[in-house]
XYZ file of C-alpha atoms in Angstrom:
343
model
C 135.221 21.120 44.351
C 137.760 18.480 45.137
C 140.344 17.321 42.620
C 139.449 14.423 40.380
C 140.320 10.873 41.384
C 142.290 8.676 38.999
C 139.053 6.977 37.918
C 137.351 10.315 37.282
C 140.338 11.526 35.284
C 140.069 8.444 33.081
C 136.314 8.958 32.721
C 136.830 12.593 31.741
C 139.257 11.539 29.013
C 136.563 9.221 27.633
C 133.972 11.990 28.051
C 136.191 14.429 26.151
C 136.680 11.961 23.325
C 132.938 11.257 22.987
C 132.099 14.961 23.158
C 134.622 15.725 20.405
C 133.282 12.953 18.173
C 129.712 14.209 18.719
C 130.731 17.752 17.796
C 132.425 16.552 14.602
C 129.478 14.305 13.746
C 127.155 17.328 13.701
C 128.873 18.277 10.428
C 127.326 15.225 8.728
C 124.114 17.238 8.391
C 125.889 19.665 6.051
C 128.555 17.610 4.241
C 127.583 15.410 1.309
C 128.737 11.764 1.395
C 130.058 12.376 -2.117
C 132.436 14.951 -0.628
C 133.520 13.107 2.509
C 131.886 9.726 3.007
C 133.320 9.001 6.466
C 131.329 11.846 8.030
C 128.137 10.010 7.073
C 129.173 7.033 9.180
C 129.409 9.370 12.159
C 125.834 10.529 11.581
C 124.648 6.998 12.387
C 126.265 7.251 15.812
C 124.730 10.588 16.847
C 121.842 9.066 18.878
C 124.300 6.907 20.839
C 126.662 9.854 21.355
C 123.844 12.091 22.588
C 122.801 9.515 25.174
C 126.386 8.890 26.338
C 127.048 12.619 26.723
C 123.816 13.026 28.660
C 124.921 10.238 31.003
C 128.279 11.916 31.549
C 126.553 15.239 32.169
C 124.360 13.648 34.851
C 127.357 11.865 36.379
C 129.391 15.075 36.792
C 126.398 17.020 38.104
C 125.740 14.376 40.756
C 129.399 14.556 41.759
C 129.288 18.391 41.767
C 132.140 18.595 39.278
C 132.576 21.415 36.776
C 133.407 18.810 34.117
C 129.646 18.678 33.424
C 130.131 21.854 31.378
C 131.850 19.979 28.534
C 128.912 17.771 27.554
C 126.457 20.549 28.398
C 128.074 22.936 25.917
C 128.294 20.296 23.181
C 124.645 19.301 23.658
C 123.543 22.947 23.584
C 125.463 23.450 20.333
C 123.578 20.493 18.874
C 120.221 21.146 20.537
C 118.442 20.937 17.150
C 119.642 17.335 16.926
C 118.130 16.456 20.297
C 114.682 17.599 19.113
C 115.077 15.371 16.061
C 115.883 12.468 18.340
C 113.147 12.968 20.919
C 109.797 14.777 20.841
C 109.022 16.481 24.152
C 105.372 17.381 23.613
C 102.684 15.912 21.405
C 100.423 18.228 19.439
C 96.840 16.970 19.647
C 94.633 19.011 17.363
C 92.203 16.595 15.725
C 89.968 18.378 13.243
C 87.456 16.571 11.060
C 88.721 18.487 8.038
C 92.327 17.400 8.621
C 94.041 15.518 5.822
C 95.323 12.231 7.251
C 98.406 10.947 5.448
C 100.110 7.660 6.303
C 103.473 6.225 5.272
C 104.161 2.523 5.720
C 106.911 0.162 4.569
C 104.938 -3.100 4.570
C 107.862 -5.356 3.600
C 105.836 -6.926 0.784
C 103.059 -7.879 3.231
C 105.361 -10.533 4.760
C 105.511 -12.390 1.440
C 108.512 -14.503 2.497
C 107.310 -15.094 6.071
C 109.986 -13.004 7.788
C 107.521 -12.712 10.668
C 106.495 -16.154 11.863
C 102.841 -15.320 12.406
C 99.681 -16.033 10.491
C 97.473 -13.438 8.826
C 100.096 -10.660 8.735
C 98.769 -9.513 5.368
C 95.180 -9.374 6.614
C 96.297 -7.622 9.801
C 97.898 -4.872 7.713
C 94.736 -4.447 5.656
C 92.607 -4.295 8.803
C 94.950 -1.788 10.441
C 94.835 0.515 7.413
C 91.049 0.236 7.218
C 90.678 1.102 10.915
C 92.977 4.143 10.729
C 91.432 5.250 7.411
C 94.125 7.620 6.096
C 93.017 9.941 3.299
C 96.325 9.370 1.513
C 98.335 6.184 1.951
C 101.958 5.834 0.801
C 103.285 2.269 0.797
C 106.899 1.241 0.273
C 107.869 -2.338 -0.658
C 104.388 -2.818 -2.043
C 103.571 -6.279 -3.399
C 100.520 -6.696 -5.651
C 98.952 -9.519 -3.676
C 95.935 -11.394 -4.996
C 94.459 -10.928 -1.526
C 94.850 -7.139 -1.744
C 92.092 -5.555 0.295
C 93.021 -1.858 0.211
C 90.107 -0.001 -1.341
C 90.563 3.591 -2.488
C 88.936 5.342 -5.456
C 92.301 6.574 -6.783
C 95.720 4.965 -6.821
C 99.101 4.947 -8.495
C 101.180 1.778 -8.294
C 104.653 1.380 -9.731
C 106.366 -2.013 -9.710
C 110.087 -1.472 -10.237
C 111.069 -4.861 -11.680
C 109.208 -7.980 -12.676
C 111.896 -10.103 -11.054
C 111.342 -8.757 -7.530
C 107.683 -7.947 -8.133
C 107.506 -5.125 -5.599
C 107.508 -1.379 -5.707
C 105.553 1.593 -4.384
C 101.952 2.678 -4.176
C 99.997 5.845 -3.438
C 96.320 5.426 -2.565
C 94.041 8.447 -2.277
C 90.469 9.348 -1.410
C 90.947 12.417 -3.575
C 91.419 12.615 -7.318
C 94.898 12.034 -8.744
C 95.381 14.243 -11.818
C 99.001 13.329 -12.546
C 101.455 10.690 -11.376
C 104.861 9.362 -12.260
C 108.041 7.578 -11.252
C 111.571 8.919 -10.807
C 113.097 5.502 -11.657
C 116.329 5.454 -9.629
C 119.175 3.988 -11.665
C 121.037 0.860 -10.523
C 118.670 0.328 -7.638
C 115.598 -1.689 -6.705
C 114.498 1.330 -4.641
C 112.561 4.221 -6.111
C 110.410 7.310 -5.614
C 106.990 7.986 -7.114
C 104.694 10.994 -6.972
C 101.053 11.939 -7.406
C 99.350 15.315 -7.796
C 96.190 15.174 -5.717
C 93.265 17.600 -5.794
C 91.424 18.409 -2.584
C 88.715 21.049 -2.845
C 90.303 23.896 -4.852
C 93.908 23.058 -4.067
C 96.416 20.644 -5.571
C 99.265 19.087 -3.634
C 102.118 16.850 -4.764
C 102.806 13.728 -2.718
C 106.157 11.959 -3.006
C 106.479 8.369 -1.839
C 110.189 7.713 -1.345
C 112.306 4.658 -0.572
C 116.007 5.506 -0.549
C 118.816 2.988 -0.946
C 119.109 0.560 1.943
C 122.302 0.537 4.027
C 121.718 -3.199 4.518
C 122.751 -3.118 8.161
C 121.152 -5.619 10.492
C 122.656 -5.351 14.006
C 120.892 -8.579 14.985
C 122.694 -10.592 12.309
C 125.906 -8.668 11.521
C 129.127 -10.399 12.653
C 131.929 -7.832 12.769
C 135.164 -9.643 11.972
C 137.914 -7.536 10.390
C 137.065 -8.880 6.920
C 133.335 -8.391 7.375
C 133.861 -4.896 8.793
C 135.696 -3.815 5.634
C 132.972 -5.288 3.414
C 130.354 -3.544 5.548
C 132.191 -0.221 5.273
C 132.357 -0.449 1.475
C 128.722 -1.536 1.205
C 127.440 1.260 3.439
C 129.649 3.863 1.759
C 128.245 2.911 -1.653
C 124.707 3.061 -0.253
C 125.331 6.550 1.161
C 126.477 7.748 -2.243
C 123.434 6.222 -3.941
C 121.197 7.905 -1.374
C 122.909 11.214 -2.127
C 122.184 10.919 -5.852
C 118.611 9.804 -5.184
C 117.912 12.704 -2.820
C 119.371 15.151 -5.337
C 117.101 13.733 -8.049
C 114.031 14.159 -5.808
C 114.971 17.759 -4.936
C 115.529 18.648 -8.596
C 112.227 17.043 -9.591
C 110.392 18.862 -6.810
C 111.794 22.237 -7.884
C 109.890 21.946 -11.169
C 106.449 22.028 -9.553
C 104.590 25.062 -8.214
C 102.401 22.905 -5.966
C 102.899 22.517 -2.238
C 104.539 19.163 -1.680
C 104.826 16.478 0.983
C 107.598 13.879 1.047
C 106.761 10.569 2.724
C 108.695 7.384 3.012
C 111.516 5.201 4.189
C 114.781 7.160 3.928
C 116.936 4.280 5.229
C 118.807 6.978 7.123
C 118.252 9.095 10.187
C 117.346 12.727 10.843
C 121.018 13.683 11.312
C 122.032 12.832 7.752
C 122.805 14.975 4.737
C 120.071 13.359 2.620
C 117.456 14.123 5.270
C 118.697 17.727 5.428
C 118.353 18.095 1.656
C 114.854 16.626 1.504
C 113.740 18.732 4.482
C 114.584 22.043 2.788
C 111.541 24.360 3.096
C 109.696 21.619 4.953
C 108.691 20.660 8.466
C 109.332 17.231 9.923
C 105.848 16.247 11.130
C 107.366 14.336 14.055
C 109.340 17.368 15.247
C 106.243 19.564 15.062
C 103.680 17.243 16.621
C 105.265 13.953 17.745
C 106.277 12.703 21.176
C 108.932 10.331 22.470
C 111.604 8.694 20.340
C 109.280 8.130 17.391
C 110.947 4.797 16.635
C 109.951 3.555 13.166
C 112.356 0.655 12.636
C 111.780 -2.521 14.633
C 115.144 -2.857 16.346
C 116.622 -2.616 19.831
C 117.622 1.018 19.433
C 114.927 3.661 18.678
C 115.844 4.433 15.079
C 113.624 6.895 13.211
C 114.162 6.352 9.482
C 110.614 6.862 8.161
C 109.426 10.431 7.705
C 106.611 12.720 6.659
C 108.040 16.079 5.589
C 105.396 18.724 4.934
C 105.488 22.002 3.044
C 105.992 24.840 5.532
C 102.803 26.446 4.263
C 100.819 23.534 5.692
C 100.019 23.167 9.387
C 100.750 19.834 11.086
C 98.122 19.157 13.760
C 99.158 15.690 14.934
C 101.711 12.949 14.365
C 101.625 9.338 15.481
C 103.823 6.261 15.216
C 101.924 2.968 15.444
C 103.935 0.202 17.117
C 102.256 -2.684 15.321
C 104.479 -5.661 14.517
C 103.370 -6.457 10.976
C 106.628 -5.440 9.261
C 110.183 -4.445 10.165
C 108.905 -0.846 10.037
C 106.189 0.876 12.020
C 103.601 2.960 10.142
C 103.460 6.707 10.755
C 100.603 9.140 10.192
C 100.280 12.925 10.242
C 97.152 15.037 10.395
C 97.509 18.168 8.289
C 95.327 21.234 8.184
C 95.030 21.386 4.431
C 92.892 24.542 4.437
C 95.159 26.794 6.503
C 97.787 28.395 4.266
C 100.774 29.555 6.314
C 103.224 32.111 4.955
C 106.847 31.084 4.584
C 109.326 32.717 6.947
């Protein structure tokens, strides 16, 4: 191999820097924002860093340069993160006995006309009716007078009268117990319902963690605004940490298998995701394909999840790219009858 040109030397310096940052950012999965908040900011950049390192890898391979080894090694170290970012093969087992569970942040059914289209509310109702999930978890639920979601069992929790929105769990199967975790100092929340299917009972959590309040389409990053953004996001990370801890502690008190659904307002590289995923499978990782984008933005962010008890088998996972909210609905098909042993 020939020696590097001046341009390639400069590019390798940039490559080395990005590879180092990616390696450090992998630690965000294991370090709580309450311990070291800056590492959580790095977790938000992991998808970008993965793509940039892949581009450098391809560049050096095409030029037959050994420098490709740097990004290759870093990406192999973080291979588990790549599978969280992109699903390589879809699992398509569609059994009639599958339990279909959907999670959907409906953004209050477009109450304030964020989407400049008519009949958004009715479109959401029609979509849900057509897909017919057995269990439906809705975040940012608004008790509309036009509500046309018909299930025999439901649990709805409106957080505050002022905002008049909250969460809802709808079920075709009997709910024997339900409740709210009531996050402090937050309009977000988590609710749960114990649902009986045949001879088994399963606990469903519907979760909406603290929003980071980042909108790349509208954010103007002056020095002053950048500092305000940093403080705002840092506080949100810490709230998310406390909320995730509360959910984990609450979950530990039940003997039922459990499924956590919802809008985490964070990605699959974060500490809060790692905590909530303990003893669970990410339905997307098991059965999804592609980027699994759930947030309607330029970059394929996946911030909505269905995490299933490892004793349950995920047969299928789908993201529906319907533009009725700023989130896309997701649905998993679960073999409720097959009890898998924990490893």
